[in-house]
PDB file of C-alpha atoms and ligand atoms in Angstrom:
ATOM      1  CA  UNK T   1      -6.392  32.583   3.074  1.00 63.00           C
ATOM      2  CA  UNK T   2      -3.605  30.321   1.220  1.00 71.00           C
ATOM      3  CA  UNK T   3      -5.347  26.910  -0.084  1.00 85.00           C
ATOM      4  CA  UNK T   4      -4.273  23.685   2.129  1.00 93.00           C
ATOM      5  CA  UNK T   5      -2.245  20.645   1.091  1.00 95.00           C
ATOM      6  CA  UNK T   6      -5.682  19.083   2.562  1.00 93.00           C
ATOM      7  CA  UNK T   7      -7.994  20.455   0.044  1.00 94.00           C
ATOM      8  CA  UNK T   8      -5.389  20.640  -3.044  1.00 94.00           C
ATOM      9  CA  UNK T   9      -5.362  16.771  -2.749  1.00 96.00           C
ATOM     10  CA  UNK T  10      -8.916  16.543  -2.280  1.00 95.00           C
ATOM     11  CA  UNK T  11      -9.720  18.716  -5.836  1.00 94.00           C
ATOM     12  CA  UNK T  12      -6.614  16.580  -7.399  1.00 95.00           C
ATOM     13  CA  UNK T  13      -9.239  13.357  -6.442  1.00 96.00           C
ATOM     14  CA  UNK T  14     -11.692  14.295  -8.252  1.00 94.00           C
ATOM     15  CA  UNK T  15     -11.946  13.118 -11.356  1.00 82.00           C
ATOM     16  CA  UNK T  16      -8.340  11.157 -10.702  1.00 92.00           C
ATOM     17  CA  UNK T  17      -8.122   7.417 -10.196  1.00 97.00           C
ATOM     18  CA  UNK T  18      -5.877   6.056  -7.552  1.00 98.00           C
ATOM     19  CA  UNK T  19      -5.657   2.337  -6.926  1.00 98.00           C
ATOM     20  CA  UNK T  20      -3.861   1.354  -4.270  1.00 98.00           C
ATOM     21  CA  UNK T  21      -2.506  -2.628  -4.067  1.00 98.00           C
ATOM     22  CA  UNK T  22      -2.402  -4.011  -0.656  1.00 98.00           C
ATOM     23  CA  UNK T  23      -1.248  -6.966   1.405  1.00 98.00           C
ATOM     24  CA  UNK T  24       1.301  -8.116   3.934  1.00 98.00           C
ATOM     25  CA  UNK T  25       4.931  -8.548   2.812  1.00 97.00           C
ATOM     26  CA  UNK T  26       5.158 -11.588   0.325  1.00 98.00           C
ATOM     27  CA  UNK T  27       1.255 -11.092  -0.450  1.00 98.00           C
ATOM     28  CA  UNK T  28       2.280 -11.034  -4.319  1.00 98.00           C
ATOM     29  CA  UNK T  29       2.003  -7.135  -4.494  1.00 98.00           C
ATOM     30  CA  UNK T  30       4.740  -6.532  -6.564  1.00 98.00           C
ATOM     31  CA  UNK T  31       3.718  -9.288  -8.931  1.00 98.00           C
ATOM     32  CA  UNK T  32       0.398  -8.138  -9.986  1.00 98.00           C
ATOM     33  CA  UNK T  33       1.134  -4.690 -10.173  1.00 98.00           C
ATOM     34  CA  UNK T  34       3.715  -5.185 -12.946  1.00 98.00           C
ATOM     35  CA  UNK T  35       1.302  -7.526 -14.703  1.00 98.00           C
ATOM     36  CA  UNK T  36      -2.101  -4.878 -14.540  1.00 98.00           C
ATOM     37  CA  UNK T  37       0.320  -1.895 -14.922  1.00 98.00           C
ATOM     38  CA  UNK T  38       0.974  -3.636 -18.248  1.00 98.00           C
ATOM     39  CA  UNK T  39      -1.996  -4.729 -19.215  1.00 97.00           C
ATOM     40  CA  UNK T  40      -3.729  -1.253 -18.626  1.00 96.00           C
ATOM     41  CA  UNK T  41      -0.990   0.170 -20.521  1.00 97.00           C
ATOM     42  CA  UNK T  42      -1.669  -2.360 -23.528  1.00 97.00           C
ATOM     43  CA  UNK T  43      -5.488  -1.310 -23.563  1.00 94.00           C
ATOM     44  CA  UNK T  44      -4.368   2.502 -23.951  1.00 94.00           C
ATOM     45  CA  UNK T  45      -4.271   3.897 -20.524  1.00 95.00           C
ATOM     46  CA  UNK T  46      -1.646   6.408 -18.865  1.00 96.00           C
ATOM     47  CA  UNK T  47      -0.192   4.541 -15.982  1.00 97.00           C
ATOM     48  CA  UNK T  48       2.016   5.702 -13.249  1.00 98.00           C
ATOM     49  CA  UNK T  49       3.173   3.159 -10.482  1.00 98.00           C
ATOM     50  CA  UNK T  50       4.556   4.180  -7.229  1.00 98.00           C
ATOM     51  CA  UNK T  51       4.795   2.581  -3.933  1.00 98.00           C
ATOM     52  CA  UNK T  52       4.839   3.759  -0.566  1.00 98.00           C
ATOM     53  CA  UNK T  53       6.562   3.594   1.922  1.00 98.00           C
ATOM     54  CA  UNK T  54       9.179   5.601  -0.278  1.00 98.00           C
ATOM     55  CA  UNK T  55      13.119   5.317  -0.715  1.00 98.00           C
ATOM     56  CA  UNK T  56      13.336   8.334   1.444  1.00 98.00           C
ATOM     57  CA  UNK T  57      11.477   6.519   4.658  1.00 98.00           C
ATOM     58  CA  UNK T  58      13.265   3.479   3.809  1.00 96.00           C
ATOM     59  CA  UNK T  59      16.870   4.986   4.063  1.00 97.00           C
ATOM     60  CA  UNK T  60      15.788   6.706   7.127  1.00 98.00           C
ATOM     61  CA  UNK T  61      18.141   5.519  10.405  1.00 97.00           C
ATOM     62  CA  UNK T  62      15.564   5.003  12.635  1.00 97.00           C
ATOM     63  CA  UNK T  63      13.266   2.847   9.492  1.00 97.00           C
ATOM     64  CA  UNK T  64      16.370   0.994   9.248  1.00 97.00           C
ATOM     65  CA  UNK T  65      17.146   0.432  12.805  1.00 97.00           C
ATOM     66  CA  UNK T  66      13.466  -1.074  13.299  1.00 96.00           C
ATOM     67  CA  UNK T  67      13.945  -3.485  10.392  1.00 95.00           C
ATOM     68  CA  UNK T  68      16.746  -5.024  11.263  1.00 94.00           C
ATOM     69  CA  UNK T  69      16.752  -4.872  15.019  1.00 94.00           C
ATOM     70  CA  UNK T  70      12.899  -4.143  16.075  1.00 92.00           C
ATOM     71  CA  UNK T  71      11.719  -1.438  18.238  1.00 90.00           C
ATOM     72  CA  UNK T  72      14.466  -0.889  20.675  1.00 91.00           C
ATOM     73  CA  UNK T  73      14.295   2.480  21.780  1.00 94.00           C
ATOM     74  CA  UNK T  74      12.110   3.662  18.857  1.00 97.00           C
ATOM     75  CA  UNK T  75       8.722   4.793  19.522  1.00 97.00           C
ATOM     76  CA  UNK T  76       6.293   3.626  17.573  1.00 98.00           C
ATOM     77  CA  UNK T  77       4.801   7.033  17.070  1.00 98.00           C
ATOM     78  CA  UNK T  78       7.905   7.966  15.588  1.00 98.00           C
ATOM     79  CA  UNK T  79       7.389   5.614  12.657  1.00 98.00           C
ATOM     80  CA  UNK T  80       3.976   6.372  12.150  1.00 98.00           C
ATOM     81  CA  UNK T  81       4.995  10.693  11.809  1.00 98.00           C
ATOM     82  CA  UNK T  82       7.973   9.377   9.684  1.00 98.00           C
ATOM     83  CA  UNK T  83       5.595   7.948   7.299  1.00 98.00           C
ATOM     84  CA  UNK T  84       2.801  10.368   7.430  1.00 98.00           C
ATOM     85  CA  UNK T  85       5.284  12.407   6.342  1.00 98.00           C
ATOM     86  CA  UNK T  86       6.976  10.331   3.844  1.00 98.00           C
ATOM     87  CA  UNK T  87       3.146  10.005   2.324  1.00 98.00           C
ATOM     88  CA  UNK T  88       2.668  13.474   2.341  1.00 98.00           C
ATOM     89  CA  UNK T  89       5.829  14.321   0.119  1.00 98.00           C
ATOM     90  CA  UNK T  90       4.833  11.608  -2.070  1.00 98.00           C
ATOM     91  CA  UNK T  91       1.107  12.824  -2.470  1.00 98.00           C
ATOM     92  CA  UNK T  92       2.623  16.218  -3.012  1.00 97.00           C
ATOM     93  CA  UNK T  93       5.900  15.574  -5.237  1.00 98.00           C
ATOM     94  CA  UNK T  94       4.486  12.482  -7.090  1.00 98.00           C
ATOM     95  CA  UNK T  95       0.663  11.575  -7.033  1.00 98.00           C
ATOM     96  CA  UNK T  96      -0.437  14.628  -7.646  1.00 97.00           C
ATOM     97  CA  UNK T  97       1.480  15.399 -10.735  1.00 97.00           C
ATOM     98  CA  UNK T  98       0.596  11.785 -12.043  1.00 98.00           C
ATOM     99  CA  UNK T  99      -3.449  12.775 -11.492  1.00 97.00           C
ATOM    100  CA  UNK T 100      -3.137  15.996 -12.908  1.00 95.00           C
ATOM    101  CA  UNK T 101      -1.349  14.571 -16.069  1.00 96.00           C
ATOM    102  CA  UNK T 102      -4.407  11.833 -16.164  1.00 96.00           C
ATOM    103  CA  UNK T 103      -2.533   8.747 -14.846  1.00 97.00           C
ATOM    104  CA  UNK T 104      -4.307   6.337 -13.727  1.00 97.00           C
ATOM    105  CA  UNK T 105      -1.676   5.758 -10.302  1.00 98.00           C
ATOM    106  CA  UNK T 106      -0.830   2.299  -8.714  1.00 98.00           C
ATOM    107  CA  UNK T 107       0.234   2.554  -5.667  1.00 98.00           C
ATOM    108  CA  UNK T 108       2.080  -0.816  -3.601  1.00 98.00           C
ATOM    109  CA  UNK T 109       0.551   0.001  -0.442  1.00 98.00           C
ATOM    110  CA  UNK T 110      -1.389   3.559   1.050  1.00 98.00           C
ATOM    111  CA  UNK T 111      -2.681   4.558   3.607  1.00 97.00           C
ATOM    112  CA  UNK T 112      -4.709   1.542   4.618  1.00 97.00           C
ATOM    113  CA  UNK T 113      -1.336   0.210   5.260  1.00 97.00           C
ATOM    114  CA  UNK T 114      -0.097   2.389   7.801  1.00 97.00           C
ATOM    115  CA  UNK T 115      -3.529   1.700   9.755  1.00 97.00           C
ATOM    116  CA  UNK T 116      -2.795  -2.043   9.487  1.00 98.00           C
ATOM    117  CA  UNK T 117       0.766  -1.900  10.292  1.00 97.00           C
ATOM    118  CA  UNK T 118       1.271   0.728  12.881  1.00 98.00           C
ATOM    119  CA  UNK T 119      -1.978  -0.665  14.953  1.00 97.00           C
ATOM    120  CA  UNK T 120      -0.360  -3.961  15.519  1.00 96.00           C
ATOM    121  CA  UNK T 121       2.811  -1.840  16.941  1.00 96.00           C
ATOM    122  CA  UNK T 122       0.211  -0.609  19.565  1.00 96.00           C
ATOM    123  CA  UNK T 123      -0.667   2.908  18.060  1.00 98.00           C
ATOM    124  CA  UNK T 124      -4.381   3.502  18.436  1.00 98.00           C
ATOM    125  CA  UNK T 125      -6.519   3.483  14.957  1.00 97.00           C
ATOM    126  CA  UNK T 126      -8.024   7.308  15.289  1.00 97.00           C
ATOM    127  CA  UNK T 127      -4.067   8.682  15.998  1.00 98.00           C
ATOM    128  CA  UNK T 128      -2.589   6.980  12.965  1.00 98.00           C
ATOM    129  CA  UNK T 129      -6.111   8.497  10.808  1.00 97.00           C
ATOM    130  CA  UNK T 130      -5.242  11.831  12.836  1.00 98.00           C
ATOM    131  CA  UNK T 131      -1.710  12.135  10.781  1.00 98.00           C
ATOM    132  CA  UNK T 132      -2.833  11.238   8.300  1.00 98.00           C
ATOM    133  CA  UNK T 133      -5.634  13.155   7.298  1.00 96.00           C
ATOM    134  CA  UNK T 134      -4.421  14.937   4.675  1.00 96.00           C
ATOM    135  CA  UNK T 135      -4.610  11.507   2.816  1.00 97.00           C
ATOM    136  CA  UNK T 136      -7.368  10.518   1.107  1.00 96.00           C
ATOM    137  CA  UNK T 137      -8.457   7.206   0.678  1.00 96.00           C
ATOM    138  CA  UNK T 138      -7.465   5.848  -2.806  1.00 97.00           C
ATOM    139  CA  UNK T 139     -10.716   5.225  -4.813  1.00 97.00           C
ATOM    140  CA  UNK T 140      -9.912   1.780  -5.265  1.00 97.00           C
ATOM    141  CA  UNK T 141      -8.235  -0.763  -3.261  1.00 98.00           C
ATOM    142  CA  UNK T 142      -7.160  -4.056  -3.624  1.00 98.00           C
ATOM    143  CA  UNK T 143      -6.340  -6.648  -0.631  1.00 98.00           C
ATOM    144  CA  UNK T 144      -3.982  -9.789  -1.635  1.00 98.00           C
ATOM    145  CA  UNK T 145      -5.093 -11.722   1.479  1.00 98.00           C
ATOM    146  CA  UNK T 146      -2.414 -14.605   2.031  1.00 98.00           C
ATOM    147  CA  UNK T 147      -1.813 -16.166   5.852  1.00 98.00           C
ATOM    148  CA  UNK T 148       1.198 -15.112   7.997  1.00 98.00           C
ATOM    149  CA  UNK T 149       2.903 -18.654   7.381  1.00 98.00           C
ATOM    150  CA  UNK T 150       2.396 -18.762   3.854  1.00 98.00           C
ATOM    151  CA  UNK T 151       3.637 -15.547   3.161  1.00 98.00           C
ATOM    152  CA  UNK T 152       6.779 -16.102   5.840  1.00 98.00           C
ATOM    153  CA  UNK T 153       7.502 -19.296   3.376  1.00 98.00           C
ATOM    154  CA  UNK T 154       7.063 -17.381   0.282  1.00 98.00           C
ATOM    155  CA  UNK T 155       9.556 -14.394   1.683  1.00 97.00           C
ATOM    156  CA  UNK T 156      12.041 -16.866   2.740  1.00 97.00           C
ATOM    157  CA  UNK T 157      11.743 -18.815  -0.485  1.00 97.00           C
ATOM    158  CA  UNK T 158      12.182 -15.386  -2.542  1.00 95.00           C
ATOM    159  CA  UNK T 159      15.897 -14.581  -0.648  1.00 94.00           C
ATOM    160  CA  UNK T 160      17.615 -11.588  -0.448  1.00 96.00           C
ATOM    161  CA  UNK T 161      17.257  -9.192   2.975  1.00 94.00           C
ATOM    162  CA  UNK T 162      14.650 -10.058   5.039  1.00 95.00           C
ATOM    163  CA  UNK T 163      13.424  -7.666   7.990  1.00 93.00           C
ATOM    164  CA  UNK T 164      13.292  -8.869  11.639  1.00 94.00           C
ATOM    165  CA  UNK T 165       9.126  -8.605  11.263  1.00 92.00           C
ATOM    166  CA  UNK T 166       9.116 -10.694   7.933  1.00 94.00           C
ATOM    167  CA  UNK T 167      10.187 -13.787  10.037  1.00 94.00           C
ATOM    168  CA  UNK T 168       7.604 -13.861  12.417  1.00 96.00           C
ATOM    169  CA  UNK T 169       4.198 -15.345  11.083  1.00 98.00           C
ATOM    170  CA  UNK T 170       2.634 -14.177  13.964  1.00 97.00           C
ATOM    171  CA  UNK T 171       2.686 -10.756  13.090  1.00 97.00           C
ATOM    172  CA  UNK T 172       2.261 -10.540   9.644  1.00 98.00           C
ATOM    173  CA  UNK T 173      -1.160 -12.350  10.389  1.00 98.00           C
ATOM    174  CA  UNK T 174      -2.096  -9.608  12.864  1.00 98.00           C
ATOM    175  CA  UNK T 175      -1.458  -6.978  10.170  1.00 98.00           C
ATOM    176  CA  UNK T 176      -3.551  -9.101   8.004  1.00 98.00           C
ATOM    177  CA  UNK T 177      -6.243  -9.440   9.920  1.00 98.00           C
ATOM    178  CA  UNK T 178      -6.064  -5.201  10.395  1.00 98.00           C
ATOM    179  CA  UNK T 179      -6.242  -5.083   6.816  1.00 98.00           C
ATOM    180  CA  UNK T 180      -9.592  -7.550   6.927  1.00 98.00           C
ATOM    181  CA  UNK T 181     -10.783  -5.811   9.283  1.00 97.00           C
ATOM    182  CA  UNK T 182     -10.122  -2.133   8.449  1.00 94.00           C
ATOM    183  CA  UNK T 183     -10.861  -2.469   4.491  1.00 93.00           C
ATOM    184  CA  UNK T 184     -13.149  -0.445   2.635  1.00 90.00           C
ATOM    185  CA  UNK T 185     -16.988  -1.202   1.421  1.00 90.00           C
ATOM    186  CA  UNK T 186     -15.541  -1.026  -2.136  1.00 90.00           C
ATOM    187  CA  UNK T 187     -11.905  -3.332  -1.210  1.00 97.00           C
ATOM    188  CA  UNK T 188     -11.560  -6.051  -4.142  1.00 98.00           C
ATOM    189  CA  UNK T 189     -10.079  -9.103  -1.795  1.00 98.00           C
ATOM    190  CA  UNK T 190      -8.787 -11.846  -3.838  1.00 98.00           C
ATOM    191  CA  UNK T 191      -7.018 -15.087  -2.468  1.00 98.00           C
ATOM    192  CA  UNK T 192      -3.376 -14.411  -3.008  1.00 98.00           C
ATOM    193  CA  UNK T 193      -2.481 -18.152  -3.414  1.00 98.00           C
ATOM    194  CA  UNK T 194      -4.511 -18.506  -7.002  1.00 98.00           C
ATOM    195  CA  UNK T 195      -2.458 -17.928  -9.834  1.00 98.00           C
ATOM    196  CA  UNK T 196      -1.282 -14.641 -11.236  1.00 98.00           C
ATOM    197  CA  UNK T 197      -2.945 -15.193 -14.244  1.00 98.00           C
ATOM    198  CA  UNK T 198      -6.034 -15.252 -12.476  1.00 98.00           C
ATOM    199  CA  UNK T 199      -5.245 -12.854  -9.807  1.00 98.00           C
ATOM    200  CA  UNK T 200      -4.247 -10.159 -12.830  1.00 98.00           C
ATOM    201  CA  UNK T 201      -6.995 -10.910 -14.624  1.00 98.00           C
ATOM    202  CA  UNK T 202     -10.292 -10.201 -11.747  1.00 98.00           C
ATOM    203  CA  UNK T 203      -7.959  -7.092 -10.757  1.00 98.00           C
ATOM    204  CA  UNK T 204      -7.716  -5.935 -14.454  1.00 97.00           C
ATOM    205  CA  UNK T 205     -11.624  -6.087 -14.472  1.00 97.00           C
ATOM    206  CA  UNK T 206     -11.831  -4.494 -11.105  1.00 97.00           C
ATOM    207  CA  UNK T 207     -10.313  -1.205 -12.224  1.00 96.00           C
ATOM    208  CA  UNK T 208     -11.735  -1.347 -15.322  1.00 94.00           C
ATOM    209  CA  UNK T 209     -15.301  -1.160 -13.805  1.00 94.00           C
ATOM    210  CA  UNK T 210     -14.183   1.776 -11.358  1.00 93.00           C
ATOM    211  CA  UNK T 211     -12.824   3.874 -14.275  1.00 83.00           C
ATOM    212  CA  UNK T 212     -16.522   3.565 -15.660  1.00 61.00           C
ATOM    213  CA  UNK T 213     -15.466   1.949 -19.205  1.00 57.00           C
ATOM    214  CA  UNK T 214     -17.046  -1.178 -20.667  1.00 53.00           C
ATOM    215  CA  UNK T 215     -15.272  -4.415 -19.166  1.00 53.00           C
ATOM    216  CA  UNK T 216     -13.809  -5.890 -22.450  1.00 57.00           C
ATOM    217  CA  UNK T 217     -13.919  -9.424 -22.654  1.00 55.00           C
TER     218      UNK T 217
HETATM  219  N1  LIG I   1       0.020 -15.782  -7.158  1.00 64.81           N
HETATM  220  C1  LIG I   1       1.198 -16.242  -6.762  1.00 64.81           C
HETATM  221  N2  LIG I   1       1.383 -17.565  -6.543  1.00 64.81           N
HETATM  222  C2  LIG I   1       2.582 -18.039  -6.120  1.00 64.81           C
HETATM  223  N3  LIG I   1       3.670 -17.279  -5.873  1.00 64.81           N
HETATM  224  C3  LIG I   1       3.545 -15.952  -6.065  1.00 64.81           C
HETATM  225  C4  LIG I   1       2.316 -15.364  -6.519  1.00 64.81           C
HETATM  226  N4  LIG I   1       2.491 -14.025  -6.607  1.00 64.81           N
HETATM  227  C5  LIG I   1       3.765 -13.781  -6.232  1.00 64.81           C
HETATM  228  N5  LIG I   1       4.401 -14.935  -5.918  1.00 64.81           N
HETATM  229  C6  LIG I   1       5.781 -15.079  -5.438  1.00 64.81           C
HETATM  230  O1  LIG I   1       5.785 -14.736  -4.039  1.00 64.81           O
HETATM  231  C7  LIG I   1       6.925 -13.952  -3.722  1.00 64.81           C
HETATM  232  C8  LIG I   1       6.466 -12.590  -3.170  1.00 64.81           C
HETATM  233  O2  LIG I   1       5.857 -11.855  -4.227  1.00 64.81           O
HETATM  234  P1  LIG I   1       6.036 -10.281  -4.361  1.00 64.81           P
HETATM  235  O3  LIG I   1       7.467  -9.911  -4.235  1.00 64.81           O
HETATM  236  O4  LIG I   1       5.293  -9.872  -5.583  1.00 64.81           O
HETATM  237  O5  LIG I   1       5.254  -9.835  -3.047  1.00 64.81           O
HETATM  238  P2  LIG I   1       5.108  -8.416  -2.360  1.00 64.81           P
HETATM  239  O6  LIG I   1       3.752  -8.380  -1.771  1.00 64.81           O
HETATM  240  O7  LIG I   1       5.458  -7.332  -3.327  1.00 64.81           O
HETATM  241  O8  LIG I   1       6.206  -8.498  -1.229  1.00 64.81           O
HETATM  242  P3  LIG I   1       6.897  -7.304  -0.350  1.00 64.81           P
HETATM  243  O9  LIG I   1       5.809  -6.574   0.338  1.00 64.81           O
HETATM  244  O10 LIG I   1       7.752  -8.088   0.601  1.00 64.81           O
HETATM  245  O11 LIG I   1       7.689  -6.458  -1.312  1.00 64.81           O
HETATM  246  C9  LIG I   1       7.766 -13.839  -5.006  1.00 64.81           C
HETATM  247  O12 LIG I   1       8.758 -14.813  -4.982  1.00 64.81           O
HETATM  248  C10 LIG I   1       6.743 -14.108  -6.113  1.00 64.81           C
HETATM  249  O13 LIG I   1       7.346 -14.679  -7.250  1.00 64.81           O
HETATM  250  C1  LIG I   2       2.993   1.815   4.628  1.00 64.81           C
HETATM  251  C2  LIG I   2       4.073   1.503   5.612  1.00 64.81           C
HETATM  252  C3  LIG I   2       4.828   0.346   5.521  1.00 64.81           C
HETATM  253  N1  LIG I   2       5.768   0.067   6.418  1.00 64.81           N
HETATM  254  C4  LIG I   2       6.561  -1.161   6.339  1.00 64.81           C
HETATM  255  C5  LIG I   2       5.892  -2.290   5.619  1.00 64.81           C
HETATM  256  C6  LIG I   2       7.029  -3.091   5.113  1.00 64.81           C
HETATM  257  O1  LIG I   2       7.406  -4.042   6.102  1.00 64.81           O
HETATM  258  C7  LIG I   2       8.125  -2.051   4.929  1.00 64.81           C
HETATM  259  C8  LIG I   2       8.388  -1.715   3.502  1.00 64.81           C
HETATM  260  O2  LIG I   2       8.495  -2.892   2.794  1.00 64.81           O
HETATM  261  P1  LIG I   2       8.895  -3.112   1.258  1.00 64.81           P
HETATM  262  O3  LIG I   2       8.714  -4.575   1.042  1.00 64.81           O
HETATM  263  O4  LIG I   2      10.323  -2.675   1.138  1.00 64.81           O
HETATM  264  O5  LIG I   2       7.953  -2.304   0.442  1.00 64.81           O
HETATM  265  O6  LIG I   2       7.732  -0.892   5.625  1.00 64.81           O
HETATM  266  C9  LIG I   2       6.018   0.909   7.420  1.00 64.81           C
HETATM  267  O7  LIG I   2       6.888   0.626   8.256  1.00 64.81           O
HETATM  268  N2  LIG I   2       5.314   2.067   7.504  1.00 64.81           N
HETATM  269  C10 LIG I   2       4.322   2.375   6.632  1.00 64.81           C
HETATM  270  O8  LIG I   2       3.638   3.438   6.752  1.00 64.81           O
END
């Protein structure tokens, strides 16, 4: 029987580290991942940093069409299989390689994300794990918890495009409180309106502890 993409991840997990960096839009994401990427880097580690949603959902028509315009005529369901699939191509074409080459991956956003985002668009919690079984949860995650307004006022302050949902405060705090809800025993949350010093620094000691090395000072 040929091996599945389901169990090829799984043996890639073991033994891998993935941490994925989570938050709604304007959270600070970006930010801190540059700063720990760095950091870990500095102290000797293989890094790799990746994102997801990738270019290739992004550029899709129908992505597109829902970021500038809203739903219109497209199903929410087709969103959710765009990016399953979008995540699988990226587990297969770029996680994997990164844990099999013993990078320590950062990922802006996983699959927590498509729970939190593609609930509040009405799609039930056990269909969006359904597609996207195949996905593992990362072994560490952590939440930049920031209100709808403030992060509305930080996206607006920031410039450059900003999609149709990243004006509405309302919804980015339902997808926050998805991601408060939905998050993981083992989910560092840290207050996204302290500094990034500080923010960099607890997540630096976060990962450190969950690759099982001695927290340096
Ligand atoms: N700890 C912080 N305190 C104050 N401002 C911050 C902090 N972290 C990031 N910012 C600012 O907030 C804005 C959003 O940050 P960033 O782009 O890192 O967020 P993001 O979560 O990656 O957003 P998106 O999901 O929209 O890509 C930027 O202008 C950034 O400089
Ligand atoms: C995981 C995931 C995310 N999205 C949304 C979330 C954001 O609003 C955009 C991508 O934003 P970025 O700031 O350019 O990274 O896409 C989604 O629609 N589907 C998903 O599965």
């Amino acid at each position: 029987m040929p091996e599945t993409f389901e169990h090829e991840v799984a043996q890639a997990w073991q033994g891998g580290l993935v941490i994925a960096v989570c938050g709604i839009d304007g959270a600070g994401k970006t930010t801190l991942i540059e700063t720990l990427a760095r950091t870990l880097e500095a102290s000797g580690e293989a890094v790799h940093v990746t994102r997801q949603p990738t270019s290739f959902y992004r550029s899709l028509e129908p992505v597109r069409t829902y970021h500038d315009e809203g739903a219109g005529n497209i199903p929410a369901e087709c969103l959710a299989l765009l990016s399953a699939a979008d995540r699988s191509l990226h587990l297969a074409r770029e996680v994997l390689p990164a844990l099999l080459a013993g990078k320590t991956v950062i990922s802006d956003r996983f699959v927590a994300a498509a729970a939190a985002i593609f609930e509040t668009r009405g799609l039930s919690r056990s269909w969006i794990d359904e597609v996207n079984r195949f996905c593992p949860p990362p072994h560490g995650q952590i939440l930049l918890d920031i209100s709808g307004e403030e992060a509305v006022e930080r996206i607006r302050q920031r410039g450059g495009y900003i999609r149709l949902e990243e004006r509405s405060a309302s919804t980015l705090e339902a997808i926050r409180q998805n991601y408060l809800r939905q998050r993981q025993e083992n989910c560092l949350v840290l207050d996204a309106q302290a500094t990034p010093e500080s923010i960099a620094e607890q997540a630096r000691r976060y990962v450190i502890s969950l690759s099982r090395q001695p927290v340096p000072a």
